[in-house]
C-alpha cells in the first residue's frame, strides 16, 4: 500500500534552553495520559512525537523547569 | 516469544477515579490479597480527573438533601429508566465518601461554620458541592495507593478478559504499550474501571483527540465486558453535552450557575429553567441552537468584577485549565462577551447519562467474578462521587470473591487468537494506519448515529461498521504506540455497533435528545418502560432484549414524574 507523510503543527513546544532531559529528566513523558511525548536523545530534549493532544496540561504543570508550553491545537484554536 | 504472565488475586483495570478507590478498598478489606492496578497511562495523571475537578455534581449531604430525594431526582432526570436500588446504594454512601475524601485531604468548599457549602443546580434538589481547590485529586489518591501497598502497573492496556471453562472470570490479556509485547494476567476477580467510551463520535473540530472525555478512554471496558459475555444496558441513552464550541470542554454552568451565570440564546435571554445536564435539557438546547434564536451562549457579562475573577480562578486552574488559553486566543473576556456553546459528539457514559455495563448494588456484573465501577458501569448520572462510591463497592466485592475462589486455569484457546489479534498490526508493514481507520469510523458515527436518530441511517451505519470491521486485521503499526491506537480502534468499532443496535431496538423516543427517534417521536411507556440490555448471545451475535424495571423503592407522584419535561421557560403573555 503506497504511503506518504503529512506535516502537522503540534500543540506542545519545549524550550531547549530550559529542558533538562539531558540530565535524565523524563517527567513530562511519564505525565502525559496519552503518551505523546518522547526524549530526543541526540538533542537531549523532550518533544511532542504524536499529534493526539487533549490540551489537559499535566506535562506543563509537572515539568520541573517550566520548559513546556501547550497551545490549543490549531484545528480548534 | 513467551508471554509475560502475572498472577494476582484482584486485578483492577483502569486507574483513573474509580480504579484507585477499588484497589485501595480491596486491600483494606483484606491486606493479604495481592491487588494489581493496571493503567493504560500513569496513575499519577490519568483519567477524567487528571487535572482535578471543580466540584461534586451529586453530593447527598444531610441537611441539604436526603437519599430518597436524590433517587427521585435521578429517576426523573433519567426518564424513569433506573434500577433505583443501585442509585439508592450510591446515595446512602455519598456522605461517608465525602467525609473520607475530606479526611484524605480533598478540599471542599465550606461555609463559615465549617459545613459543606452545597449549591443548587438540579431541577428539584441541592447537590452541587464546589471544590475550588480540587486540582490535587490525583495526588490524594496516589498517597492512598502507596499506603495500601497496591501494586501499580502503568502503561499497560487490557485488550480482552480471560474466562474459565464455566464462563467465570480468570484474568485479562494485556498489551505493554511501551514495549509492544503481549501478556496474560491471571486473577481470581477483576474490576473494570476504564471510563467512558469517549472517542466514539468525532468532535466537530475534526480533531480526533479534542473530545469531551479524556480520549484515553476509547470505550475499552464496554468492549471488554461485551466480549466476556456481560450484559450492558442503556447504550441507546447516549452522552451528549453542552460545551464550549471548538474547545469542546465544559464551560461550566455548574460552576457559574450558583454565581448567577446562565445559558442564554443569541438575544441573551434564558430559555431553560435549569442547567443540570439531562437529555431533556439537551433537547431544548438543540432546538434553540437550530432555531431562529441560536446559537447558544453561556452568559456571565452581567456579573460583578469580583464574581468574574472568582469564576476565572476556578475555571482556568482546574479540571480543564486550558479553557483560559482558548478564550484568550479568541479574544473573549467573560466581562464583555458571552461564551459560544455547542453540542458535543456522542459518547457512552453512565457518569453523565446511563450507558454502561449492567451492575447490581454491589457493583457485580452478570459475569461471575467481574465487577465494574465508574463511567462504564450503568448507574445513571453517577459522576465522580459515584465513581468513588462504586469503586469502593467493587473493590470490596472483588476482594470477597477472591477470598472464596481459587485461581482458575488459563485457557490456551483464548490466549492464542488474542495474541495474534493484538500483535498482528506490527507485522503488517504495508497496512492501514490506525488513525485513518479511526477517523473514517468516527465520521460514520457522526453521519449515521448522531440524533435525531433515523432508522435507515442507523442501518446503513451498521453496514459501514461491518466493512470497517473487515478492515481491522489490515491495520499496521510501526511502533507500540500505534499498536495501542490500533487496539483502541477495535474497541471504538464495537461501541459504534452497540450504539446502533441498541438505538434501533428501542422503537420510541426517550431522554430528550439522547434517544430522539424521528420515526417514533413519542415516549411509549406501554411497550418501552423497561431497560434495553445488550449482550453477545450463544452464537456470538450482538443481541438486544428487554429487562423489566424493578419496582421502585422510592415512588414518584405524577407531578414529579413530569418535572424534567418542563424545562423550557414559558414566557408570560404580556398583559394588555
Ligand atoms: C471534562 C470533564 C469534566 C467533569 N466534571 C465533573 C464535575 O465537575 N463533577 C463531577 O462530579 N464529575 C465530573 N465529571 C465526571 C467524572 O469526572 C467522571 O464521572 C469520573 O471521573 C469517572 O471515573 P472513572 O474511573 O470511571 O474514569 P476515569 O477517571 O476516566 O478513569 C479511567 C481510566 O482507565 C484507564 N484505561 C482506559 N482503558 C484502559 C485499558 N484498556 N486498560 C487499562 N487502563 C485503561 C484510563 O487511562 C483512565 O485512567 C467530568 C468529566 C469530564 C470528562
Ligand atoms: S497537554 Fe495533555 S495530552 Fe497534551 S501533551 Fe500535555 S499531557 Fe499530553
Ligand atoms: S519535564 Fe520538562 S525538563 Fe523534564 S524532560 Fe520534560 S520538558 Fe524537559
XYZ file of C-alpha atoms and ligand atoms in Angstrom:
722
model
C 0.000 0.000 0.000
C 1.574 3.315 -1.038
C 2.031 5.815 1.841
C 3.050 9.386 2.405
C 3.835 11.622 5.381
C 1.669 14.678 6.135
C 3.128 17.613 8.001
C 1.153 18.796 11.051
C 1.836 21.539 13.560
C 1.780 20.172 17.101
C 0.493 21.987 20.195
C 3.413 21.278 22.551
C 6.567 23.402 22.439
C 9.629 22.516 24.527
C 12.146 25.222 25.376
C 15.503 23.553 24.686
C 17.358 26.006 26.938
C 15.298 25.037 29.959
C 14.689 21.324 29.334
C 16.939 19.067 31.401
C 16.216 15.795 29.625
C 19.980 15.510 29.049
C 20.295 15.166 32.846
C 17.860 12.267 32.813
C 14.529 14.054 33.308
C 11.513 12.285 31.794
C 8.778 13.805 33.953
C 6.562 15.044 31.106
C 6.884 11.738 29.257
C 5.538 9.957 32.321
C 2.779 12.513 32.982
C 1.079 12.611 29.615
C -2.061 10.446 29.791
C -1.947 9.912 26.040
C 1.780 9.069 25.914
C 2.569 11.662 23.254
C 5.936 12.976 24.386
C 9.380 11.482 23.934
C 13.018 12.391 24.500
C 15.210 13.210 21.520
C 18.420 11.521 22.622
C 20.608 13.390 20.140
C 19.348 16.824 21.227
C 18.795 15.956 24.872
C 15.323 17.496 24.974
C 11.725 16.361 25.175
C 9.452 16.794 22.150
C 5.928 16.030 21.029
C 6.018 12.867 18.976
C 2.297 12.392 18.241
C -0.391 14.963 17.469
C -3.062 13.436 19.725
C -3.335 16.043 22.464
C -6.192 16.641 24.926
C -4.672 20.055 25.904
C -5.045 18.854 29.508
C -1.693 20.269 30.768
C -0.151 17.682 33.167
C 3.045 17.818 31.073
C 3.298 21.591 31.517
C 2.341 21.606 35.214
C 4.688 18.795 36.204
C 7.795 19.972 34.305
C 10.351 20.989 36.967
C 11.887 23.760 34.830
C 8.780 25.228 33.153
C 10.176 24.197 29.806
C 6.834 23.148 28.284
C 4.177 25.273 26.701
C 0.910 23.726 25.500
C -1.138 25.642 22.965
C -4.639 24.767 21.934
C -4.271 22.506 18.851
C -4.584 24.584 15.673
C -7.770 22.900 14.432
C -9.735 24.155 17.441
C -7.751 27.228 18.402
C 8.187 -15.377 22.152
C 6.768 -16.261 25.542
C 4.161 -14.011 27.129
C 4.575 -12.056 30.311
C 2.499 -13.819 32.948
C 1.487 -12.401 36.303
C -0.720 -13.882 38.996
C -2.804 -11.754 41.342
C -5.899 -12.100 43.497
C -7.708 -8.954 42.391
C -6.972 -7.171 39.126
C -8.318 -3.619 38.794
C -8.241 -2.361 35.204
C -8.119 1.440 34.852
C -6.512 3.712 37.436
C -8.385 6.984 36.936
C -11.050 7.695 39.539
C -12.985 4.533 40.436
C -9.971 2.256 39.930
C -7.666 3.616 42.647
C -10.588 3.581 45.097
C -11.414 -0.036 44.198
C -7.800 -1.126 44.632
C -7.391 0.629 47.998
C -10.692 -0.776 49.289
C -9.854 -4.326 48.174
C -6.583 -4.052 50.097
C -8.281 -2.558 53.158
C -10.787 -5.383 53.132
C -8.076 -7.981 53.136
C -4.458 -6.716 53.256
C -3.052 -10.155 52.450
C -4.608 -10.121 48.977
C -2.401 -9.337 46.017
C -4.106 -6.413 44.294
C -2.853 -5.040 40.997
C -3.951 -1.736 39.461
C -3.369 -1.827 35.710
C -3.384 1.537 33.929
C -3.005 2.486 30.275
C -1.440 5.828 31.230
C 0.209 6.624 34.573
C -1.997 6.589 37.678
C -0.418 9.872 38.798
C -2.088 11.737 35.947
C -4.701 9.519 34.369
C -8.409 9.649 33.696
C -11.124 12.265 33.703
C -9.686 13.881 36.832
C -6.055 14.098 35.625
C -6.058 17.816 36.464
C -8.562 17.598 39.302
C -12.216 18.555 39.356
C -14.066 21.730 40.204
C -16.907 20.195 42.142
C -19.040 17.233 43.162
C -22.112 17.163 40.941
C -24.130 14.823 43.099
C -23.343 15.189 46.777
C -26.101 13.882 49.052
C -25.441 15.741 52.301
C -27.728 15.599 55.339
C -29.437 18.924 55.882
C -29.342 19.668 52.152
C -30.730 16.505 50.594
C -31.856 13.012 51.502
C -31.058 9.783 49.666
C -34.788 9.424 48.855
C -34.881 12.879 47.227
C -31.774 12.113 45.235
C -33.170 8.804 43.991
C -36.303 10.644 42.864
C -34.313 13.350 41.092
C -32.208 10.848 39.143
C -35.240 8.681 38.342
C -36.960 11.688 36.809
C -33.826 13.084 35.155
C -33.286 9.673 33.549
C -36.871 9.460 32.349
C -37.890 6.623 34.680
C -35.415 4.028 33.415
C -33.362 3.302 36.525
C -32.683 0.437 38.835
C -33.394 2.533 41.926
C -31.604 0.101 44.207
C -28.270 0.985 42.590
C -28.908 4.732 42.816
C -30.026 4.373 46.442
C -26.887 2.402 47.334
C -24.854 5.303 45.961
C -26.923 7.968 47.712
C -26.633 6.276 51.091
C -22.835 6.075 50.894
C -22.368 9.506 49.329
C -21.878 11.405 52.579
C -19.482 8.834 54.093
C -17.382 9.040 50.954
C -17.258 12.847 51.093
C -16.107 12.694 54.694
C -13.489 10.113 53.861
C -12.161 12.214 50.946
C -12.159 15.209 53.276
C -10.047 13.248 55.761
C -7.724 12.175 52.952
C -7.104 15.836 52.161
C -9.501 16.719 49.321
C -10.579 20.340 49.770
C -14.318 21.007 49.528
C -15.947 24.403 49.846
C -17.197 25.049 53.378
C -19.145 27.896 54.932
C -18.163 29.981 57.992
C -19.387 27.247 60.336
C -17.338 24.551 58.649
C -20.318 22.918 56.925
C -20.143 21.843 53.293
C -21.365 24.746 51.104
C -23.737 22.901 48.769
C -25.330 24.730 45.771
C -28.498 24.181 43.804
C -28.075 23.311 40.114
C -30.504 20.407 39.626
C -34.145 20.924 38.860
C -35.505 19.774 42.209
C -32.845 19.276 44.889
C -29.496 20.693 46.054
C -26.437 18.543 45.338
C -23.509 20.509 43.911
C -20.512 20.867 46.232
C -17.778 23.105 44.778
C -14.092 22.215 45.045
C -12.387 25.468 44.063
C -9.082 23.883 45.094
C -9.839 20.470 43.635
C -6.768 20.245 41.409
C -4.885 17.816 43.654
C -7.315 14.861 43.466
C -4.788 12.543 41.869
C -2.105 13.266 44.480
C -4.551 12.398 47.245
C -5.431 9.089 45.577
C -1.807 8.259 44.868
C -0.895 8.660 48.515
C -3.616 6.147 49.447
C -2.463 3.664 46.798
C 1.062 3.747 48.212
C -0.180 3.494 51.772
C -2.341 0.461 50.977
C 0.551 -1.174 49.059
C -1.340 -1.646 45.853
C 0.833 -2.998 43.045
C 0.726 -0.376 40.261
C 1.346 -1.360 36.651
C 1.420 1.719 34.413
C 1.348 1.920 30.599
C -0.363 -1.429 30.084
C -3.740 -1.800 28.447
C -6.153 -4.684 28.783
C -7.301 -5.989 25.394
C -9.605 -8.892 26.375
C -10.755 -10.580 29.571
C -9.987 -14.238 30.224
C -12.701 -16.658 31.301
C -12.583 -20.095 32.860
C -14.486 -23.000 31.367
C -17.673 -22.088 33.238
C -17.668 -18.524 31.997
C -16.363 -17.015 35.245
C -13.522 -14.516 35.239
C -9.961 -15.829 35.079
C -7.915 -12.691 34.363
C -7.063 -10.433 31.447
C -4.845 -10.240 28.398
C -2.785 -7.116 28.103
C -0.535 -5.090 25.831
C 2.592 -3.371 27.108
C 2.049 -0.046 25.328
C 5.706 0.976 25.598
C 7.291 -2.298 24.514
C 4.615 -3.658 22.201
C 4.563 -7.048 23.928
C 1.634 -9.243 24.888
C 0.887 -10.625 28.322
C -1.524 -12.592 30.472
C -2.547 -11.600 33.969
C -4.280 -14.341 35.906
C -6.704 -13.136 38.545
C -9.428 -14.533 40.776
C -11.566 -11.446 40.300
C -11.440 -8.392 38.030
C -12.768 -4.851 38.452
C -13.360 -2.819 35.292
C -12.813 0.932 35.742
C -11.834 2.033 32.247
C -14.108 5.048 31.997
C -16.395 6.246 29.245
C -16.495 5.494 25.529
C -15.181 8.967 24.861
C -13.770 8.535 21.356
C -16.997 7.441 19.695
C -18.285 10.482 17.808
C -15.914 12.846 16.003
C -15.809 16.350 17.531
C -16.954 18.967 15.037
C -13.418 20.407 15.000
C -12.374 17.209 13.237
C -9.537 16.758 15.771
C -9.666 13.117 16.861
C -8.461 13.837 20.392
C -10.402 17.049 21.011
C -13.137 15.091 22.769
C -15.205 15.936 25.822
C -13.946 12.851 27.664
C -10.307 12.114 28.319
C -9.533 10.398 24.996
C -7.522 7.616 26.669
C -10.974 6.204 27.325
C -11.927 4.720 23.973
C -14.698 2.506 25.303
C -12.243 -0.245 26.221
C -14.281 -1.575 29.165
C -17.556 -1.662 27.228
C -15.910 -3.906 24.653
C -14.025 -5.975 27.258
C -17.255 -6.660 29.150
C -19.194 -7.374 25.966
C -16.701 -9.945 24.703
C -16.679 -11.608 28.129
C -20.427 -12.141 27.795
C -21.577 -9.458 30.258
C -24.896 -7.659 29.901
C -24.783 -3.976 29.028
C -27.670 -1.571 29.470
C -28.995 1.784 28.287
C -26.479 2.020 25.465
C -29.069 3.934 23.390
C -29.142 6.655 26.091
C -26.094 8.479 24.631
C -23.991 11.075 26.334
C -24.285 14.454 24.568
C -23.094 17.544 26.411
C -23.403 21.318 26.018
C -19.812 22.515 25.597
C -17.676 25.496 24.670
C -17.716 25.441 20.875
C -14.476 24.092 19.330
C -12.722 23.821 22.705
C -15.228 21.078 23.432
C -14.914 21.201 27.216
C -17.484 22.197 29.822
C -17.931 25.912 30.363
C -19.161 25.176 33.075
C -22.714 26.075 34.052
C -22.404 24.115 37.342
C -19.617 26.415 38.432
C -21.032 29.640 37.051
C -24.709 28.926 37.803
C -24.503 29.406 41.577
C -22.705 32.718 40.882
C -25.512 33.911 38.572
C -24.227 32.836 35.152
C -26.702 31.076 32.849
C -27.294 29.509 29.469
C -28.757 32.079 27.055
C -29.765 32.366 23.423
C -28.400 34.872 20.917
C -30.611 37.564 22.419
C -29.008 36.990 25.808
C -32.257 35.536 27.165
C -32.635 32.479 29.369
C -34.570 29.667 27.700
C -34.117 26.769 30.140
C -35.110 26.714 33.776
C -32.193 24.635 34.942
C -28.702 23.938 33.644
C -28.400 20.409 35.021
C -27.382 18.167 32.107
C -30.127 15.778 31.018
C -31.437 14.563 27.679
C -34.491 16.763 28.136
C -32.272 19.793 28.717
C -30.147 18.897 25.687
C -33.298 18.727 23.559
C -34.164 22.327 24.453
C -30.557 23.313 23.849
C -30.626 21.640 20.443
C -33.895 23.311 19.465
C -32.544 26.727 20.423
C -29.273 26.078 18.599
C -31.032 25.026 15.411
C -33.898 27.505 15.686
C -34.036 31.211 14.968
C -32.767 32.186 18.421
C -29.438 30.352 18.126
C -26.618 29.987 18.708
C -26.497 29.310 22.418
C -24.140 31.003 24.866
C -23.069 30.945 28.478
C -23.724 34.420 29.829
C -21.634 35.946 32.591
C -21.100 39.510 31.333
C -23.741 40.841 33.703
C -21.829 39.700 36.798
C -19.699 41.838 39.101
C -15.939 42.032 38.558
C -15.230 40.212 41.811
C -17.528 37.344 40.866
C -15.986 37.013 37.421
C -12.441 36.832 38.747
C -13.535 34.113 41.200
C -15.073 32.156 38.315
C -11.951 32.613 36.185
C -9.796 31.420 39.013
C -11.793 28.185 39.247
C -12.314 27.527 35.539
C -8.783 28.348 34.463
C -6.833 26.355 37.063
C -8.913 23.218 37.480
C -10.434 20.294 35.561
C -9.810 21.739 32.038
C -7.368 24.539 32.876
C -6.588 25.350 29.237
C -10.034 26.994 28.960
C -8.480 30.391 29.730
C -5.918 29.959 26.985
C -8.627 29.111 24.496
C -10.686 32.197 25.330
C -7.558 34.346 25.120
C -6.950 33.081 21.604
C -10.498 34.002 20.645
C -10.228 37.397 22.399
C -13.095 36.531 24.699
C -13.341 38.051 28.139
C -16.252 36.900 30.341
C -16.733 40.556 31.330
C -17.632 41.724 27.852
C -18.850 38.764 25.861
C -20.742 35.506 26.093
C -19.127 32.082 25.576
C -20.345 30.414 22.382
C -21.659 26.934 23.148
C -22.232 23.855 21.025
C -23.245 20.223 21.233
C -20.608 17.578 21.827
C -20.013 14.444 19.808
C -21.901 11.392 21.082
C -20.354 9.091 23.655
C -21.317 6.324 26.054
C -21.014 7.219 29.724
C -23.112 6.365 32.729
C -21.269 9.010 34.718
C -23.267 11.575 32.749
C -26.218 9.679 31.262
C -26.861 5.956 31.559
C -24.952 3.740 29.099
C -22.951 1.072 30.780
C -22.154 -2.413 31.909
C -25.073 -3.714 33.940
C -24.249 -3.834 37.660
C -26.183 -4.516 40.830
C -25.881 -2.522 44.062
C -22.661 -4.393 44.899
C -21.060 -3.444 41.553
C -21.346 -7.037 40.311
C -21.791 -7.565 36.572
C -23.564 -10.625 35.158
C -20.214 -12.436 34.752
C -19.113 -14.204 37.972
C -16.028 -12.539 39.425
C -16.314 -9.441 37.205
C -17.166 -6.093 38.816
C -17.483 -2.626 37.292
C -17.425 0.935 38.598
C -17.298 4.487 37.299
C -18.369 5.893 33.961
C -18.645 2.479 32.322
C -20.960 0.945 34.956
C -24.678 1.515 34.449
C -25.656 3.634 37.453
C -27.249 6.720 35.847
C -25.749 10.212 36.366
C -23.138 8.797 38.737
C -20.377 11.351 38.101
C -17.152 11.485 40.101
C -18.528 10.747 43.533
C -20.471 7.808 42.097
C -17.210 6.509 40.627
C -15.642 6.632 44.087
C -18.600 5.009 45.852
C -18.987 2.222 43.292
C -15.194 1.908 43.225
C -15.458 1.090 46.918
C -18.313 -1.390 46.379
C -16.442 -3.061 43.515
C -13.170 -3.308 45.435
C -14.844 -4.853 48.459
C -16.949 -7.266 46.389
C -13.944 -8.325 44.323
C -11.928 -8.949 47.494
C -14.704 -11.134 48.928
C -14.947 -13.100 45.695
C -11.164 -13.597 45.545
C -11.134 -14.871 49.127
C -13.611 -17.616 48.315
C -12.292 -18.741 44.900
C -9.210 -20.480 43.524
C -7.135 -19.061 40.686
C -8.667 -20.557 37.509
C -6.504 -22.287 34.916
C -5.545 -20.400 31.753
C -7.373 -21.497 28.623
C -4.829 -21.513 25.805
C -7.629 -21.489 23.245
C -8.451 -17.935 24.335
C -4.856 -16.731 24.527
C -3.550 -17.821 21.121
C -6.044 -15.964 18.898
C -5.787 -12.886 21.107
C -2.009 -12.741 20.828
C -2.392 -12.895 17.044
C -5.039 -10.150 17.021
C -3.049 -7.843 19.275
C 0.384 -8.262 17.721
C -0.892 -8.599 14.139
C -0.527 -4.920 13.147
C 3.206 -4.984 13.997
C 3.821 -7.440 11.172
C 1.650 -5.639 8.608
C 4.300 -3.287 7.300
C 2.055 -2.103 4.489
C -1.317 -1.946 6.190
C -3.780 0.849 7.008
C -2.642 3.452 9.561
C -4.887 3.205 12.662
C -5.565 6.963 12.715
C -7.082 6.866 9.240
C -9.311 3.947 10.123
C -10.349 5.709 13.313
C -11.148 8.948 11.506
C -13.377 7.220 8.995
C -15.106 5.125 11.634
C -15.886 8.103 13.833
C -17.050 10.202 10.902
C -19.535 7.438 10.126
C -20.629 7.510 13.765
C -21.495 11.188 13.314
C -23.152 10.672 9.942
C -25.334 7.742 10.957
C -25.807 7.689 14.741
C -25.999 11.269 15.927
C -29.540 12.236 16.992
C -32.091 12.892 15.600
C -31.866 9.129 15.039
C -33.152 7.901 11.669
C -33.799 4.167 11.216
C -32.447 3.812 7.698
C -29.354 5.817 8.552
C -28.538 3.593 11.529
C -28.978 0.514 9.330
C -26.561 1.934 6.779
C -24.238 2.760 9.666
C -24.230 -0.921 10.656
C -23.158 -1.851 7.118
C -20.305 0.653 7.230
C -19.194 -0.557 10.690
C -19.160 -4.129 9.391
C -16.953 -3.073 6.471
C -14.582 -1.322 8.853
C -14.615 -4.482 10.972
C -13.287 -6.313 7.922
C -10.518 -3.697 7.565
C -9.264 -4.026 11.147
C -6.935 -7.008 10.593
C -5.228 -4.973 7.866
C -4.168 -2.131 10.130
C -0.450 -1.690 10.515
C 1.530 -0.345 13.434
C 5.101 0.883 13.117
C 5.635 1.087 16.878
C 3.971 0.148 20.216
C 2.165 3.497 20.410
C 0.416 2.933 17.097
C -0.354 -0.591 18.199
C -2.191 0.780 21.240
C -4.189 3.073 18.939
C -4.971 0.142 16.634
C -6.393 -1.853 19.560
C -8.470 1.161 20.562
C -9.990 1.291 17.085
C -11.297 -2.241 17.691
C -12.988 -1.025 20.884
C -14.464 2.046 19.194
C -15.901 -0.097 16.416
C -17.542 -2.421 18.926
C -19.073 0.557 20.745
C -20.365 2.043 17.482
C -22.126 -1.189 16.653
C -23.592 -1.403 20.173
C -24.853 2.187 19.917
C -26.588 1.480 16.595
C -28.146 -1.821 17.646
C -29.472 -0.616 20.997
C -30.862 2.535 19.373
C -32.615 0.558 16.635
C -34.096 -1.826 19.175
C -35.887 0.804 21.286
C -38.687 1.916 18.942
C -39.782 5.004 20.875
C -38.234 8.321 21.873
C -36.957 8.913 25.410
C -34.372 11.015 27.278
C -34.945 14.077 25.098
C -32.167 14.395 22.550
C -30.235 11.326 23.762
C -32.715 8.982 22.111
C -34.837 11.056 19.771
C -36.049 8.715 17.014
C -37.599 10.571 14.148
C -39.972 7.731 13.155
C -41.031 7.121 16.759
C -41.196 10.623 18.210
C -43.345 9.787 21.246
C -42.487 8.163 24.529
C -44.226 4.778 24.682
C -44.403 3.618 28.306
C -46.770 0.771 27.442
C -44.045 -1.015 25.453
C -40.785 0.584 26.498
C -40.890 1.253 30.223
C -38.004 -1.199 30.592
C -34.239 -1.441 30.322
C -32.761 -2.370 26.955
C -29.957 -4.865 27.530
C -27.269 -5.816 25.043
C -25.225 -8.988 25.131
C -23.240 -11.407 22.993
C -25.637 -14.329 22.522
C -24.845 -18.043 22.432
C -23.907 -17.949 18.758
C -21.678 -14.916 19.204
C -24.049 -12.295 17.805
C -24.819 -8.924 19.323
C -28.362 -9.136 20.619
C -30.767 -6.859 22.494
C -33.554 -7.770 24.875
C -35.836 -6.159 27.440
C -35.236 -6.294 31.165
C -38.163 -5.228 33.351
C -37.606 -2.358 35.740
C -37.565 -3.485 39.367
C -40.443 -1.975 41.357
C -39.446 1.485 42.576
C -38.327 1.657 46.197
C -38.986 5.409 46.174
C -42.314 6.015 44.437
C -42.903 9.191 42.407
C -46.124 11.154 42.180
C -47.435 12.287 38.789
C -46.324 15.902 39.258
C -42.716 14.833 39.973
C -42.569 12.440 37.031
C -43.064 15.315 34.671
C -40.588 17.771 36.219
C -37.858 17.321 33.625
C -40.334 17.683 30.763
C -40.987 21.278 31.792
C -37.514 22.717 31.426
C -38.287 25.341 28.810
C -39.113 28.732 30.194
C -42.639 29.685 29.272
C -42.982 33.395 28.597
C -45.884 35.021 30.473
C -48.285 36.562 27.970
C -47.931 40.345 28.154
C -50.867 41.929 29.926
C -52.753 44.406 27.796
C -14.162 17.365 31.366
C -14.919 16.664 32.449
C -15.478 17.376 33.499
C -16.167 16.730 34.523
N -16.653 17.479 35.556
C -17.190 16.852 36.634
C -17.540 17.595 37.784
O -17.356 18.811 37.848
N -18.088 16.914 38.841
C -18.279 15.565 38.815
O -18.781 15.021 39.801
N -17.960 14.845 37.737
C -17.397 15.453 36.652
N -17.022 14.703 35.552
C -17.288 13.259 35.551
C -16.250 12.476 36.380
O -15.002 13.026 36.178
C -16.276 11.027 35.955
O -17.580 10.533 36.085
C -15.336 10.135 36.761
O -14.098 10.761 36.966
C -15.176 8.816 36.036
O -14.277 7.978 36.699
P -13.803 6.624 36.010
O -12.900 5.980 36.984
O -14.954 5.882 35.500
O -12.996 7.067 34.697
P -11.559 7.754 34.562
O -11.231 8.569 35.733
O -11.534 8.424 33.242
O -10.559 6.538 34.561
C -10.498 5.589 33.543
C -9.069 5.079 33.487
O -8.983 3.875 32.764
C -7.785 3.885 32.008
N -7.991 2.932 30.913
C -8.846 3.067 29.860
N -8.796 1.970 29.092
C -7.908 1.116 29.665
C -7.435 -0.178 29.331
N -7.850 -0.842 28.235
N -6.524 -0.762 30.151
C -6.061 -0.100 31.257
N -6.483 1.127 31.604
C -7.395 1.731 30.824
C -7.630 5.311 31.588
O -6.317 5.626 31.234
C -8.125 6.056 32.822
O -7.093 6.360 33.701
C -16.333 15.333 34.485
C -15.804 14.596 33.425
C -15.089 15.248 32.423
C -14.505 14.445 31.302
S -1.475 18.649 27.185
Fe -2.050 16.639 27.986
S -2.290 15.325 26.174
Fe -1.198 17.168 25.520
S 0.941 16.586 25.662
Fe 0.447 17.591 27.605
S -0.155 15.947 28.964
Fe -0.172 15.115 26.881
S 9.607 17.552 32.205
Fe 10.473 19.445 31.443
S 12.633 19.276 31.847
Fe 11.789 17.231 32.085
S 12.051 16.307 30.055
Fe 10.027 17.219 30.059
S 10.339 19.256 29.221
Fe 12.345 18.512 29.785
